[in-house]
Every structure is written in C-alpha cells, then in structure tokens.
XYZ file of C-alpha atoms in Angstrom:
645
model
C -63.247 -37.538 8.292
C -61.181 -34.296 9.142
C -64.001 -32.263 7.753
C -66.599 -33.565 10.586
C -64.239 -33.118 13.326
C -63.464 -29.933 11.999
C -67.341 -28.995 11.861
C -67.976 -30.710 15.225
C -65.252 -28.404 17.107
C -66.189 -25.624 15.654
C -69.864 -26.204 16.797
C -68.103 -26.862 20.490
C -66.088 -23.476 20.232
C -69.318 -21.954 20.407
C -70.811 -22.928 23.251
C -69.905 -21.967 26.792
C -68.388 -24.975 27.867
C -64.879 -24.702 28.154
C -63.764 -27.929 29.385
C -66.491 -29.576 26.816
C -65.212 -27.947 24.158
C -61.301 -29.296 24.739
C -62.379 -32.478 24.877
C -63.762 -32.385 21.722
C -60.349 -30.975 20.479
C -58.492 -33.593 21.867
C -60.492 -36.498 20.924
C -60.094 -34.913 17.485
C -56.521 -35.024 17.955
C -56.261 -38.975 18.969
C -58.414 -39.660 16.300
C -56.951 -38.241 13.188
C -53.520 -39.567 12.108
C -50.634 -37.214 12.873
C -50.526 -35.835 9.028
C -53.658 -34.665 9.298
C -53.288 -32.615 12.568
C -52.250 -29.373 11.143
C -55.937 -29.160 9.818
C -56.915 -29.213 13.721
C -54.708 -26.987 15.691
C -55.258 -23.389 13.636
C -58.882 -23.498 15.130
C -57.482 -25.543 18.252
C -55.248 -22.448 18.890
C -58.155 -19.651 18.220
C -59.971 -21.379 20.619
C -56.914 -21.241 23.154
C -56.029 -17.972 22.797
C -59.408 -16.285 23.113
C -59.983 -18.751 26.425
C -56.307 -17.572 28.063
C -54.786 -18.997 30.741
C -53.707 -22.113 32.019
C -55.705 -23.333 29.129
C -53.918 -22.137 26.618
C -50.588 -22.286 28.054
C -51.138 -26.281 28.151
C -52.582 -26.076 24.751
C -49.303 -24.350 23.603
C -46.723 -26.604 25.120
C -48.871 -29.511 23.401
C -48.361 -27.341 20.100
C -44.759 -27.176 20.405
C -44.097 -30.732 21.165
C -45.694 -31.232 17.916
C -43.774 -28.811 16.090
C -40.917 -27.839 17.572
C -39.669 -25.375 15.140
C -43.276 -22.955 16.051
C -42.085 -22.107 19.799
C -41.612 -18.565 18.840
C -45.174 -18.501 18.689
C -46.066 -19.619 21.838
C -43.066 -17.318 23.283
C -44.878 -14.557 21.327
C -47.848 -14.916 23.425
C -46.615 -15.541 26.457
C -44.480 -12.297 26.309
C -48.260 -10.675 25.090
C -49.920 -12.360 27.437
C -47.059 -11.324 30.593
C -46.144 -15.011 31.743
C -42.824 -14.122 31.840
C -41.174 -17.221 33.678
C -43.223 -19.422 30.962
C -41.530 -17.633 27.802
C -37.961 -17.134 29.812
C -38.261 -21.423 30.395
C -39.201 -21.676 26.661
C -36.347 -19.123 25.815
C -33.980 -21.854 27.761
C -35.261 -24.900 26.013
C -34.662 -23.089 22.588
C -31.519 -22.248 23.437
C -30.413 -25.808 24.546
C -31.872 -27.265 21.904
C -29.760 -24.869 19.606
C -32.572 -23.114 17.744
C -32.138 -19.621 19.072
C -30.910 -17.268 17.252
C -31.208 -14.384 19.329
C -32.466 -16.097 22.385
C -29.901 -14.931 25.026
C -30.749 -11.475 24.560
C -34.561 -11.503 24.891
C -33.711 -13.500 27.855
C -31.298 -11.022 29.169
C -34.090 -8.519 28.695
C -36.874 -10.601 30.307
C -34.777 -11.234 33.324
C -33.676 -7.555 33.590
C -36.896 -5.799 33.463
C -39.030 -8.816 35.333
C -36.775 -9.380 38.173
C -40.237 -10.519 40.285
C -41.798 -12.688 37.519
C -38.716 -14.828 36.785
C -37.709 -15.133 40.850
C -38.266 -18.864 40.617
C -35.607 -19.659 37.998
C -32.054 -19.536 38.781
C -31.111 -16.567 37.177
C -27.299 -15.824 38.059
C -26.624 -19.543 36.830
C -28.352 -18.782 33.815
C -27.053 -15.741 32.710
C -23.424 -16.698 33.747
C -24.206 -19.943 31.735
C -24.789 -17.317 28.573
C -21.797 -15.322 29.616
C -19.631 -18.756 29.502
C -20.933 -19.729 26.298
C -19.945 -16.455 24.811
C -22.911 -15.192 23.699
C -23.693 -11.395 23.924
C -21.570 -11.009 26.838
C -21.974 -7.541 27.597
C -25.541 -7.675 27.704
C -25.619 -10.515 29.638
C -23.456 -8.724 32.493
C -25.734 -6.012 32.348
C -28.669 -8.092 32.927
C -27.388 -9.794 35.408
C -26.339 -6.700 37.174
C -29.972 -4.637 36.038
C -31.609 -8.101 37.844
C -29.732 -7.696 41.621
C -30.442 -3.538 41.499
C -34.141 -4.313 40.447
C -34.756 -7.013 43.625
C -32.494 -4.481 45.413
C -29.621 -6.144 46.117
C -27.331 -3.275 44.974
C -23.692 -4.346 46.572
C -24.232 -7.509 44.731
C -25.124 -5.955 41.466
C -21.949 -3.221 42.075
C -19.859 -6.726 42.169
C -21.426 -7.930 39.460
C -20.365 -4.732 37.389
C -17.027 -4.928 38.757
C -16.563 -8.448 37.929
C -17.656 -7.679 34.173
C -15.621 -4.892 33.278
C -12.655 -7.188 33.953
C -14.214 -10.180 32.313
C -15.278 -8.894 29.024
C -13.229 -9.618 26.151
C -14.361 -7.309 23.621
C -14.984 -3.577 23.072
C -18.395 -3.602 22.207
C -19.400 -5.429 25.419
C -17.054 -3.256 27.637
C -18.872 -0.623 26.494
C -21.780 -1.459 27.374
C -21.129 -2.870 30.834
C -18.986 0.513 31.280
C -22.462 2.291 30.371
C -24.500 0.389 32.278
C -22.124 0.801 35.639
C -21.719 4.120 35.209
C -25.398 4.709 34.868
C -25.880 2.361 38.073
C -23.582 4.631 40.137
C -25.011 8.161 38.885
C -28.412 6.796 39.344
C -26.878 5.991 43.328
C -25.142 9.906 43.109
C -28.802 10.806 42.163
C -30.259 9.416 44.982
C -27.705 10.692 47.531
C -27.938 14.158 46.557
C -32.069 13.883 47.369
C -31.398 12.042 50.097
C -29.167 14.812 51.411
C -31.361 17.448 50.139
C -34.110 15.882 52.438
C -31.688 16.297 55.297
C -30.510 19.615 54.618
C -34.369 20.776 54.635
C -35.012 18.624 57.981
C -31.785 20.603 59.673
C -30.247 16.849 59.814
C -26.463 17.186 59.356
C -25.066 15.700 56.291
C -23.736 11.841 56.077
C -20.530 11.027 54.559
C -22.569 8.658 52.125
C -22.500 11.502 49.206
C -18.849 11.791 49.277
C -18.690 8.202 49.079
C -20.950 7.725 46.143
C -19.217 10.702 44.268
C -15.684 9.179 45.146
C -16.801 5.720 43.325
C -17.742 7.335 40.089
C -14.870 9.878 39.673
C -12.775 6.819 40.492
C -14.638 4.771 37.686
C -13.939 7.062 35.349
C -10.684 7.589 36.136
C -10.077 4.089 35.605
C -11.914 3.820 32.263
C -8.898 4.213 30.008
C -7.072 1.408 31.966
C -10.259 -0.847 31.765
C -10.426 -0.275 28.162
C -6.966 -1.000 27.825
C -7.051 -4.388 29.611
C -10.203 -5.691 27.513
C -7.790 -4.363 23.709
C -4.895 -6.866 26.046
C -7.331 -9.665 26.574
C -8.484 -9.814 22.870
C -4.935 -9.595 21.581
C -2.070 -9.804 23.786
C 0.525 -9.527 21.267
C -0.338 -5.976 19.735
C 2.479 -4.024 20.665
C 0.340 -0.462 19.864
C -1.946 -2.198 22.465
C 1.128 -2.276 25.115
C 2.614 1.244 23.975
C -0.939 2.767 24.547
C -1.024 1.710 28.048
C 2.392 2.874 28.858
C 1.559 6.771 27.502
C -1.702 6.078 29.723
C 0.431 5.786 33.563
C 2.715 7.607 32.136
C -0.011 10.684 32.329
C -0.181 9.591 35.527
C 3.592 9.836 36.137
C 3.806 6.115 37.528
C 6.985 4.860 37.312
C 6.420 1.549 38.679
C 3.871 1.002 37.105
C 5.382 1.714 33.739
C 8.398 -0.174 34.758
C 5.609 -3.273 35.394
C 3.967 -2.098 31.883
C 7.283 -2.721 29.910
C 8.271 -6.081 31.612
C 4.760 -7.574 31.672
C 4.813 -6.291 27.368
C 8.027 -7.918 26.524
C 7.131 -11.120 28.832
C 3.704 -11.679 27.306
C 4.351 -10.845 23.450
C 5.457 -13.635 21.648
C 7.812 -12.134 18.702
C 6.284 -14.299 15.607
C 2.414 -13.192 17.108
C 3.720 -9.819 17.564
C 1.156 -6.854 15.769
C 0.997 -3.443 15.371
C 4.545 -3.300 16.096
C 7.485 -5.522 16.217
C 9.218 -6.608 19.715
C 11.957 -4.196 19.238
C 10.051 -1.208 18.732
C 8.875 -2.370 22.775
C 12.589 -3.051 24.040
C 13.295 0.552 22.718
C 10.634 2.604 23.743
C 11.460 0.701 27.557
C 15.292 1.891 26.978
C 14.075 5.014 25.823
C 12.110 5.874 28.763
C 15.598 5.532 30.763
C 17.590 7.214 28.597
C 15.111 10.232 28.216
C 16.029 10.584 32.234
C 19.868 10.082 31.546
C 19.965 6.875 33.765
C 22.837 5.133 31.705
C 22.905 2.075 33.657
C 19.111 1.248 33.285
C 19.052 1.634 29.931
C 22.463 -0.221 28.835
C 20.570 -2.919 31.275
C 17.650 -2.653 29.601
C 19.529 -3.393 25.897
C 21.561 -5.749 26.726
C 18.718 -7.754 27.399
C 16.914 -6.760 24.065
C 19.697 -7.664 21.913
C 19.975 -11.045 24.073
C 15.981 -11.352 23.751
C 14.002 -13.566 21.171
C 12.764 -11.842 18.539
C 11.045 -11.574 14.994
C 14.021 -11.313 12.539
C 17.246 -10.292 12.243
C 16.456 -6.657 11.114
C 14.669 -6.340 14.436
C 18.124 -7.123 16.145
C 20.067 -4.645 13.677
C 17.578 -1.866 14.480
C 18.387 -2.357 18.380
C 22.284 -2.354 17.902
C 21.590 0.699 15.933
C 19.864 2.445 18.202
C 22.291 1.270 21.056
C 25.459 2.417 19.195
C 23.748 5.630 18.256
C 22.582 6.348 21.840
C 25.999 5.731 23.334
C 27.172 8.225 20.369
C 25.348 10.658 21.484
C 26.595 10.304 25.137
C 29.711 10.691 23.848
C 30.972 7.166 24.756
C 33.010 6.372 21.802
C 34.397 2.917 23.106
C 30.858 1.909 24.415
C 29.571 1.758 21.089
C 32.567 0.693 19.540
C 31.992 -2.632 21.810
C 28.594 -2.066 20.855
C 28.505 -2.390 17.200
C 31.696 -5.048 17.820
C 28.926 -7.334 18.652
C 26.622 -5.920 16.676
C 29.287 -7.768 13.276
C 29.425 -10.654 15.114
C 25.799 -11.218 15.524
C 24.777 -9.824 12.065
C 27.300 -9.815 10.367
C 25.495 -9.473 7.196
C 23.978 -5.956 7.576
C 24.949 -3.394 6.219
C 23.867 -0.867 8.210
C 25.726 -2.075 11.220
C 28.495 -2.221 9.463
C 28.102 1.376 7.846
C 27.788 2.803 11.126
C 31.163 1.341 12.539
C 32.910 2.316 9.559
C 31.394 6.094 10.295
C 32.792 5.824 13.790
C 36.411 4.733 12.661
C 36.490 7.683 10.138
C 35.266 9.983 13.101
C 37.012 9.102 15.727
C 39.078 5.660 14.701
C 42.673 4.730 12.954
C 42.662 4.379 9.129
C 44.172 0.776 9.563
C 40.733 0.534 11.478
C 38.828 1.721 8.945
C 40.388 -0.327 6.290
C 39.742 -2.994 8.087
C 35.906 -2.438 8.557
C 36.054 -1.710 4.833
C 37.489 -4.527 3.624
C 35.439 -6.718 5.882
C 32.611 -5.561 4.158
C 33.809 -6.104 0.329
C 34.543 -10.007 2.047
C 30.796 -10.013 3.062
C 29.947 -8.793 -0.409
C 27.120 -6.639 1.242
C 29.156 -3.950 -0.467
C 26.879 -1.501 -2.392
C 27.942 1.168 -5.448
C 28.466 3.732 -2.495
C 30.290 1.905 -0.199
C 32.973 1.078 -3.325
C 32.894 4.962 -3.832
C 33.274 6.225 -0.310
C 35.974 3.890 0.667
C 37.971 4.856 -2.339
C 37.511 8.476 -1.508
C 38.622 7.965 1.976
C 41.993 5.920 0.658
C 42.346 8.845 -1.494
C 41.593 11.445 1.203
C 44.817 9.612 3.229
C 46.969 9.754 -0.428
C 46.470 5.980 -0.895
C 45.623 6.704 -4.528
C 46.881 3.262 -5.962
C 45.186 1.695 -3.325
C 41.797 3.526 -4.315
C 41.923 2.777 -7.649
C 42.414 -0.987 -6.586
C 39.178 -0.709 -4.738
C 37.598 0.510 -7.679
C 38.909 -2.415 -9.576
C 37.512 -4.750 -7.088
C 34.227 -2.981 -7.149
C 33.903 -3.324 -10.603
C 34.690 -7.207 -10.648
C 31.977 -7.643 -8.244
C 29.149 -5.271 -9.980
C 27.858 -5.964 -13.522
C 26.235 -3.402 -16.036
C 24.211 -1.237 -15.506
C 25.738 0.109 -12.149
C 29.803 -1.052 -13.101
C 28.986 2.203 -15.702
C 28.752 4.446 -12.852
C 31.954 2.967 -10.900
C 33.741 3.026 -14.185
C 33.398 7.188 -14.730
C 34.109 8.074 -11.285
C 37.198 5.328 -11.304
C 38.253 7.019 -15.007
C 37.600 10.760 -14.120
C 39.091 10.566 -10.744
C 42.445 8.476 -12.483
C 42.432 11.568 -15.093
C 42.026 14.182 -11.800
C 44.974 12.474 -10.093
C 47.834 11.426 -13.427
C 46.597 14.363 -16.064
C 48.452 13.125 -18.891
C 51.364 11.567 -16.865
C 50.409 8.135 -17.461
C 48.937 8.690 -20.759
C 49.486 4.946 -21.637
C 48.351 3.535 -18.890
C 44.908 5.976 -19.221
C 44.556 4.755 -22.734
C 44.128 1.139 -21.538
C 41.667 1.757 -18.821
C 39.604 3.233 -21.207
C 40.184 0.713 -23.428
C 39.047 -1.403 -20.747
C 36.164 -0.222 -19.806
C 35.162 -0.048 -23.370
C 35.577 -3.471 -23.847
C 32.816 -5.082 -21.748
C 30.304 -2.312 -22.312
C 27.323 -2.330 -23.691
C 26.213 -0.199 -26.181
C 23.530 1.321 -24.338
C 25.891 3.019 -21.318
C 29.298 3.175 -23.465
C 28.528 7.074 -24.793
C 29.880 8.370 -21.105
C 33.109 6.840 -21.807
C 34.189 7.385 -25.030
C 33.469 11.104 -24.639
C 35.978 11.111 -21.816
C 38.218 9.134 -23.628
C 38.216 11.721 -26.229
C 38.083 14.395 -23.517
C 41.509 13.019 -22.254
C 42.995 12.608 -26.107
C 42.270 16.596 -27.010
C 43.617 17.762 -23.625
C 46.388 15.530 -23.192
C 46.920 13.495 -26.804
C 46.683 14.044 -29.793
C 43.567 15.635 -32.217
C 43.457 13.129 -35.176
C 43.620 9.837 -31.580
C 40.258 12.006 -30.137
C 38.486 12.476 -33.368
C 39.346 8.442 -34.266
C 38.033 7.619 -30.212
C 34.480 9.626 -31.609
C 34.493 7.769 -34.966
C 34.590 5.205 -33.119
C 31.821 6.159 -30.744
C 29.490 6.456 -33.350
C 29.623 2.952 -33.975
C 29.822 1.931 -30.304
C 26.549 3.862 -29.030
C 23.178 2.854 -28.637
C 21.728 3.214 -31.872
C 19.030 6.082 -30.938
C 21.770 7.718 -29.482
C 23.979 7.841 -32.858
C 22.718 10.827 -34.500
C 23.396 12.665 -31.754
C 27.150 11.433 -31.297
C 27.939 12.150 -35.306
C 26.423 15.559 -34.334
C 29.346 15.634 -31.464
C 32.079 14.280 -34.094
C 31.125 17.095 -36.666
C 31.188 19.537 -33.649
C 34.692 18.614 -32.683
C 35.952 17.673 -36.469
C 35.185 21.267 -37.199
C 36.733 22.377 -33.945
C 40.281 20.730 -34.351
C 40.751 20.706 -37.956
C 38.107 23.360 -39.156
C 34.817 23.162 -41.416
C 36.075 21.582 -45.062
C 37.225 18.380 -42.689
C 33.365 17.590 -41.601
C 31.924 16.997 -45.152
C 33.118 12.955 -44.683
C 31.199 12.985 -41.113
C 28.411 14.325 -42.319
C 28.073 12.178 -45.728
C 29.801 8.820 -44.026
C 26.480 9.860 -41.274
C 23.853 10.528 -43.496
C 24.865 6.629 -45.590
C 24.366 5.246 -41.868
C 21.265 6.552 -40.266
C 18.046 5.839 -40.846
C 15.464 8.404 -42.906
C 14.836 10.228 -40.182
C 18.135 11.361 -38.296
C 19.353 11.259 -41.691
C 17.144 14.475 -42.726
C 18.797 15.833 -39.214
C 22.423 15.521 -40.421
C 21.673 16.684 -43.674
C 20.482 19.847 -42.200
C 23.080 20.723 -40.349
C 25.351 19.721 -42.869
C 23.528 22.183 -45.423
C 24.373 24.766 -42.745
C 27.874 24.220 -42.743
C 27.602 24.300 -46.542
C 26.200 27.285 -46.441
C 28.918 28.791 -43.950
C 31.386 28.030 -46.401
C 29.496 29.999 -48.920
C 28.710 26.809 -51.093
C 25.311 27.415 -51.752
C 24.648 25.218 -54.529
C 26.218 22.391 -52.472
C 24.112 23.549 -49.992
C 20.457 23.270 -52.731
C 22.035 19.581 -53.513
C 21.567 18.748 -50.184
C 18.364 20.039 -49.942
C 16.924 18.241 -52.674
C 18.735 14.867 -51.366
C 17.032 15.118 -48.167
C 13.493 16.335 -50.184
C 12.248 12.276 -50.923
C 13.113 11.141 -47.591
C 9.474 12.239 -46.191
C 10.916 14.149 -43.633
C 9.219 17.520 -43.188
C 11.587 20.355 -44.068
C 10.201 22.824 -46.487
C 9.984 25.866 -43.884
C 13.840 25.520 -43.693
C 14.180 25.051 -47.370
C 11.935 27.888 -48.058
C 13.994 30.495 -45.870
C 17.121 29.465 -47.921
C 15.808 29.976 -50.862
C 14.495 33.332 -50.043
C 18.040 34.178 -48.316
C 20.044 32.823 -51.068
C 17.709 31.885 -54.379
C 16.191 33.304 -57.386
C 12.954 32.797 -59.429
C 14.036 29.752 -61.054
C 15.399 27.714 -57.921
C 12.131 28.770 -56.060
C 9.914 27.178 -58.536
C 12.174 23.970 -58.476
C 12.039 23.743 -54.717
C 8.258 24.167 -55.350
C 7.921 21.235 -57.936
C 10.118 19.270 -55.792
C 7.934 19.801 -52.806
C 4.245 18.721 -55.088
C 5.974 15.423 -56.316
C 6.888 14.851 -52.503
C 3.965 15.281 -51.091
C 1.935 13.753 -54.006
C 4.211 10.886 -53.431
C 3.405 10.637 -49.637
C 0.376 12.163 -48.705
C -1.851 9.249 -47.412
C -4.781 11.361 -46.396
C -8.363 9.993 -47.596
C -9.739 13.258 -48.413
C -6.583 14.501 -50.299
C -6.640 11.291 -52.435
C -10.177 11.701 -53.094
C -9.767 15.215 -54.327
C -6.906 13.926 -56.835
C -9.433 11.477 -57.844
C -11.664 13.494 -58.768
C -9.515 15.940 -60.318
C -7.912 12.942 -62.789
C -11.431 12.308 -63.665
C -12.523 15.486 -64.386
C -9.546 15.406 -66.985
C -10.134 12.309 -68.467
C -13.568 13.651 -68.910
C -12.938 16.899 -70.788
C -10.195 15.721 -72.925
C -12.809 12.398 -73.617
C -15.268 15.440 -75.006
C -12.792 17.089 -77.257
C -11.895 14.004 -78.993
C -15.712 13.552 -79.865
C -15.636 16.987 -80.879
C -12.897 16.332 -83.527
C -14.868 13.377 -84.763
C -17.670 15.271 -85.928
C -16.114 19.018 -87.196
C -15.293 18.953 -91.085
C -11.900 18.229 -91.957
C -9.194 20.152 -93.905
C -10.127 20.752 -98.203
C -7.573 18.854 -100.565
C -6.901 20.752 -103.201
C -5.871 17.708 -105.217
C -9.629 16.785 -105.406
C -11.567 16.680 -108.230
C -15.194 18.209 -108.802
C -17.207 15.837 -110.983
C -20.826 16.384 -111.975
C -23.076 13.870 -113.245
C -23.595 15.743 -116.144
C -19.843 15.137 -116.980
C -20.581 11.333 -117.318
C-alpha cells in the first residue's frame, strides 16, 4: 500500500499542479497509518521546499506537529528561506517547550539584526523574559538594545544599555553589554563629528551636540572600573578582595565619602562565616587604617572599638584586631591606651598567646616588675605557656636578681613540658644554676643533675651528663667526673655510645694520663657492636702505640682483623712505620683468610672455584701418573729361569 501512494505522489510532483499535487500528499497521509508516515513526508518535504512559500511553511508546521523533536529543520529553512518572524515564533515554542539548547541566542540574533521582520512580536517582553530566566544575559541586553538603535529609537536603546550594565550579574555578560554600549556611543561620536564636519563646510556654527556625545563616553569609561566592580559585588557579596578593590578604586579618585560609604556598606553586607578572599577583620583594619594613615585618632579608636565589638569569623580574627589596636596606640606613644587596650584584649581572649605576649612586652618596656609577674604568671595559669615564654620570664626574674625565683619558674616549666622539649629547659635551667652558684652549692648541683637524669630518656640524656661532668672536673673531683662519663656510656642512645667512650678515653687520659684508658677502651670494645668496635680498637692501637707498645699495639690489630671491618690501609702504614719482613707477611696472611672468609662477591667465588678445580685436577693426573711408572727394584728378589726347574 505505501509503495502506490508513494508512486502515485511522485507521478503528482511532476506535474504542474500545485494544489493537485498536495492533495494527493495529504490523502496519502489520512490514508496510511501513522507508522508508516515517515515513508511519505521525505518526498512530501522535496516537494515543499522546491514549491516555497506559504506552501511549504504549512507543510512544515504539519511536519513538526508530527515530530516535534525535527523543528530545527523547519527553523533551518525558514532562516534560508528569510521568514524571520516564522523561525523567531518557532525559536519561542522550542524554548517553552524546553528543547532549546541554544535557542535564546539565535533569537537574540534574529531580533537584533531583523528589527523590521520580527516588528509584530513583542520583542522587549521576550527578550526581558530570556534575561529573567537567566539565560545568556549579556547577549540578550545587547539585543535588546541592537533592536531599539536598529528601528531608531536610540534614547530607549541608551536606557536599555544603562539598565544592563547594572543588571548583569556576571563578568562575561558585563563585558559584553560594556562592549556593545561603548560601541553604541562611539558609533553616536562618529556621527557627530560628520555631522559637524557637514556644518563646518556649510559655514553653520557648531552645536553643542558633539560635546555632549564626547562627554557620555569619557564618562562611561570613567565609570567602567566601578561598573565592573558592582557586577564582582552582585555575584559575591561577601569577597572581601571584592570590597578592598573598590575602596583603592575612589580612593584614586580621592573620595572620602565615598570611601567612608565603601567601608560601612563592606562591613554591613559581609556576613563573617560567608566571608572570602579575606576575613572581616582584614576590612575593619584597612577602614581604621585609612584614619590612622591621616593621624585622626578619634576616627580610628571609633572605628575599632566597633571591630572588636563586631561579629566575626573566629577568635584569631578578634586577636589580630586587638593586636593591631595595641600596636597602633604603641606607636602613638599612648602607653595607657593600649594598656586598656590589650586589658580587654585578656579578658576577651584570654587564651592567646599573642595578646598576652604583647602586654607582657609592654610591662617590661614601660610597666612595674610586680606587673610583669603578674602577666607572667597569668599565663603559666592559662597553660598557653610555650618553651620561650618559661625561658624569657626566668631571664627577666634573673635580670631583677630574683634568681631563686627563676629557677622556680624553670621548675614549673619543666612539670608542665614533657621530653623532648623539658631537655632544652633542663640545660638552660642547669647551665644557668652552674653560671649563678659555681661550685657554691655543689650538693645541691649534684642533685639537679641527678634529677634531670632521672626521667630522661636515653636519646636526649648525652647533653646532661657531659655538663654534669663539666661541673665535677671544674668544681669536684676527677675520679666523681670520670664515674658521671662511665656512667654516660651506659645512659646514651645506643648509636651515640661509641662516640661517648671516645669522650671517656679523651678525658681518662686527660685527668689521670694514658696507662689509665686501656680499661675504657677494652671494657668499650666487649660492649659495642662489630663495627664501632673496630673504631675503638683503632684508637686504642694509637694510644698503644704512643706509649711505645707496639706489639700491644699488632695484638690489637689482629683482634680487630676478623671483625670484617675494613682496616688494612691503617694496618699497612703501621707495619711499614714500625714492622719487619716477618710481621708484614703475617698481616698479609691475616688479611687473605679475612677476606677469603668474607668476600661474598659472585665473580670472586667463581674464580676460587675454578682455581680449587684446577687443583683437584692436576693433582687427580699425577696420581694416575704414579699408577702406571715402574716401581722401585728389591734387591731381595730372586731371578729364576725356567731352565732352573
């Protein structure tokens, strides 16, 4: 059945009767069941689009009530074709119906360059309808705008450009309105300067219609920083960088009120928590800045007194204006200003440090000591006390001759601080106890060593124990510092031992002279491990040989040979300072069954292998040779011929 009707309109399409030949389409349409139309309407739209017209254009809204989803190609042709108000009414139903994607802007364009053609639609409520919606906005205004200059309505489309540039709530349309408007009003300095050109050349006097038109664009782009800077506002009224930025923008302009409106309008609008780019404070400061740069006290203590009483994002935000409050009355020399200052700076953060740090500055500079004391001890109460704050208030006590008292705070400070950073208190506590008693209080010395020893770990207690035995060889007794190093070697870190029996040695030798070192070194070498062991050994070797015991000395050597240490360059230059033939070749036999005994590499073993068979091999072919050479004559044998049978 489709086939005839198929045949039968294709006969029609060839004749030259128009109407005739539709009818013949459209009976072909009623005819055939809806699943077999699309067999119809490829030739029904050939036909339609080589006739034109109204015929077509019916044919094609037929088409798309059929198949919605196909209007592009009837917008297609009408936009080929020129019906402009037909594709801009199609545009509109695909955009209601949801199905265009970038519908709005080939309707912006229609509407902008066919003014005439599209007069009988409502533009202005369509565009603004697109504009409301959100989509494309920029190009939209422009449209809209490009639509009133084209029917020539130009004070409209100058309000429609100045209506957009404060509407627009992004960059990239801003930009493009901006372009567009300032295009607009060069175009209209374009045409004033011919206009006045004509007059010039006709002896007319001049109009005042040039200045005018000049005046409007200098103005709009005077204003295009500000514009730009309202749209960044719109989009995100909480970025402070946003806020900032226009302030350094009137303040080119040397504005004050309007700066003065900038700040208050900034910290109104920005809500703390939403805050980006920037934190509230950093806002409230720059506004108190720009009153203090001028010296105008009162504004700016105004001005911070109602930051500090202002909401705001955390507490460090509130330190940070204290701070800068205390610091700027500092610098004006108001010393009881800030003091009230960073008074309520405790109260309402009581918990930083830095406020806290910068009050006990001002009491040193310019305060009692009972003042300072106070703030001190206020802060070890808090515990918000660091390492440094335990040091510098025990430096001032000690700079006002407290000295007990400073040695109490390092006491404290200790109690509060645990390992690794009590190490540091304790050596400053110890070596500043040491500066102050010498070896008055020796006792009393020994126990706060003994202390601090006593809770250490291994891994931080080497500091100590050399200034214990510091203290004992200056103001004790030799045989108490060399026991507080014997000691040390067992109380250190164990990769730190070798090097503290290396100290002991040192300072054995020192305080009762070379012979006395042999039981460091040996009790050393028995402790440490193969490696520092080979260390020791050579050092003790060297003190061997400063005593002139060489063969001692060679002992050691060998001792230290199996350990798989590499030391044959130093063994070598002793025996060529202090051997003979027969010690040489020793230290060289030693030295093959070392390295025989610990030479792991592949190649070396391989070679050895092969040597060892090579061996076996030629003493393997002597033996046979034995076998078959005659042996020794016995002269106890008897010659016997047969003839003697």
């Amino acid at each position: 059945m489709p086939r005839i009707w198929i045949m039968y309109t294709g006969l029609m399409t060839r004749q030259p009767d128009v109407s005739a030949a539709r009818r013949v389409f459209d009976r072909a349409l009623r005819a055939l069941p809806v699943t077999q139309h699309h067999r119809v309407w490829p030739s029904y739209l050939r036909f339609a689009r080589r006739v034109g017209g109204i015929v077509a254009e019916r044919v094609y809204a037929r088409y798309v009530q059929m198949w919605p989803d196909r209007a592009e190609e009837f917008i297609a042709w009408c936009v080929a074709q020129g019906r402009w108000a037909e594709a801009s009414r199609r545009l509109i139903v695909e955009i209601d119906s949801g199905r265009g994607g970038s519908a709005w802007r080939r309707l912006a364009q229609i509407m902008r360059a066919q003014p005439e053609a599209v007069a009988e639609l409502r533009v202005e409520a369509i565009l603004r309808d697109g504009i409301a919606r959100g989509r494309g906005a920029g190009e939209l205004w422009a449209a809209l705008a490009a639509h009133f200059v084209a029917r020539g309505l130009v004070e409209q489309a100058r309000d429609i450009y100045e209506e957009a540039v404060v509407k627009v709530d992004s960059v990239k349309d801003f930009a493009m309105v901006f372009d567009a408007y300032a295009a607009f009003e060069e175009a209209g300095v374009a045409a004033a300067l011919e206009s006045e050109a004509e007059r010039v050349a006709k002896g007319k006097a001049g109009d005042l219609m040039m200045d005018l038109k000049l005046l409007r664009l200098e103005r709009l782009m005077d204003r295009r920083p500000f514009l730009a800077s309202d749209v960044v506002l719109r989009q995100n009224p909480h970025s402070v960088a946003a806020w900032l930025k226009r302030v350094s923008l009137w303040r080119e302009k040397n504005d004050e009120a309007r700066i003065v409106e900038t700040f208050e309008d900034a910290v109104l609008r920005v809500v703390p928590a939403k805050a980006s780019g920037g934190s509230v404070a950093e806002l409230w400061l720059a506004y108190a800045e720009y009153f203090g740069a001028s010296n105008r006290a009162k504004e700016y203590r105004d001005v911070m007194d109602r930051a500090v009483a202002a909401p705001l994002g955390s507490k460090e935000e509130l330190v940070d204006l204290y701070v800068a409050y205390a610091e700027s009355e500092l610098k004006g020399g108001n010393i009881e200003s800030a003091r009230r200052v960073l008074t309520r700076a405790t109260a309402h953060t009581a918990k930083s440090l830095r406020v806290w740090a910068l009050l006990i500055d001002l009491e040193e500079g310019a305060g009692s000591v009972a003042a300072t004391r106070a703030a001190y001890d206020r802060v070890l109460e808090l515990r918000i006390a660091t390492p440094q704050t335990i040091v510098d208030y025990a430096q001032f006590l000690e700079d006002h001759s407290f000295f007990e008292d400073s040695f109490r705070v390092f006491e404290r400070g200790i109690s509060v601080f645990g390992y690794p950073v009590a190490i540091d208190l304790w050596n400053v506590y110890l070596a500043r106890f040491v500066k102050r008693y010498a070896g008055e209080k020796l006792e009393r010395t020994r126990d706060l060593f003994e202390q601090a020893l006593s809770g250490c770990p291994a891994a931080y207690a080497q500091s100590i124990f050399l200034a214990y035995g510091r203290v004992e060889e200056e103001y004790g007794l030799a045989r108490r510092a060399l026991r507080v190093y014997e000691r040390a070697t067992q109380g250190v870190a164990r990769e730190k031992k070798l090097e503290m029996f290396k100290y002991y040695a040192a300072k054995t030798a020192e305080l009762l002279g070379l012979p006395a070192t042999r039981a460091v070194y040996e009790r050393g070498i028995a402790e440490l491990g193969d490696k520092d062991a080979v260390a020791l050994v050579l050092d003790y070797a060297k003190t061997e040989c400063r005593l002139a015991e060489i063969d001692r000395a060679r002992a050691l050597y060998q001792y230290a040979a199996p350990m798989g240490v590499d030391m044959w360059a130093v063994w070598h230059e002793f025996e060529v300072q202090h051997g003979n033939e027969d010690t040489f070749k020793e230290m060289l036999r030693v030295k093959r069954s070392v390295q025989a005994k610990f030479n792991t590499d592949p190649k070396r073993l391989a070679a050895l292998e092969v040597e060892k068979q090579a061996q076996r091999a030629a003493a393997l072919a002597a033996m046979q040779v034995d076998d078959s050479a005659p042996g020794p004559a016995n002269p106890d044998a008897l010659d016997i011929d047969d003839d003697d049978l």
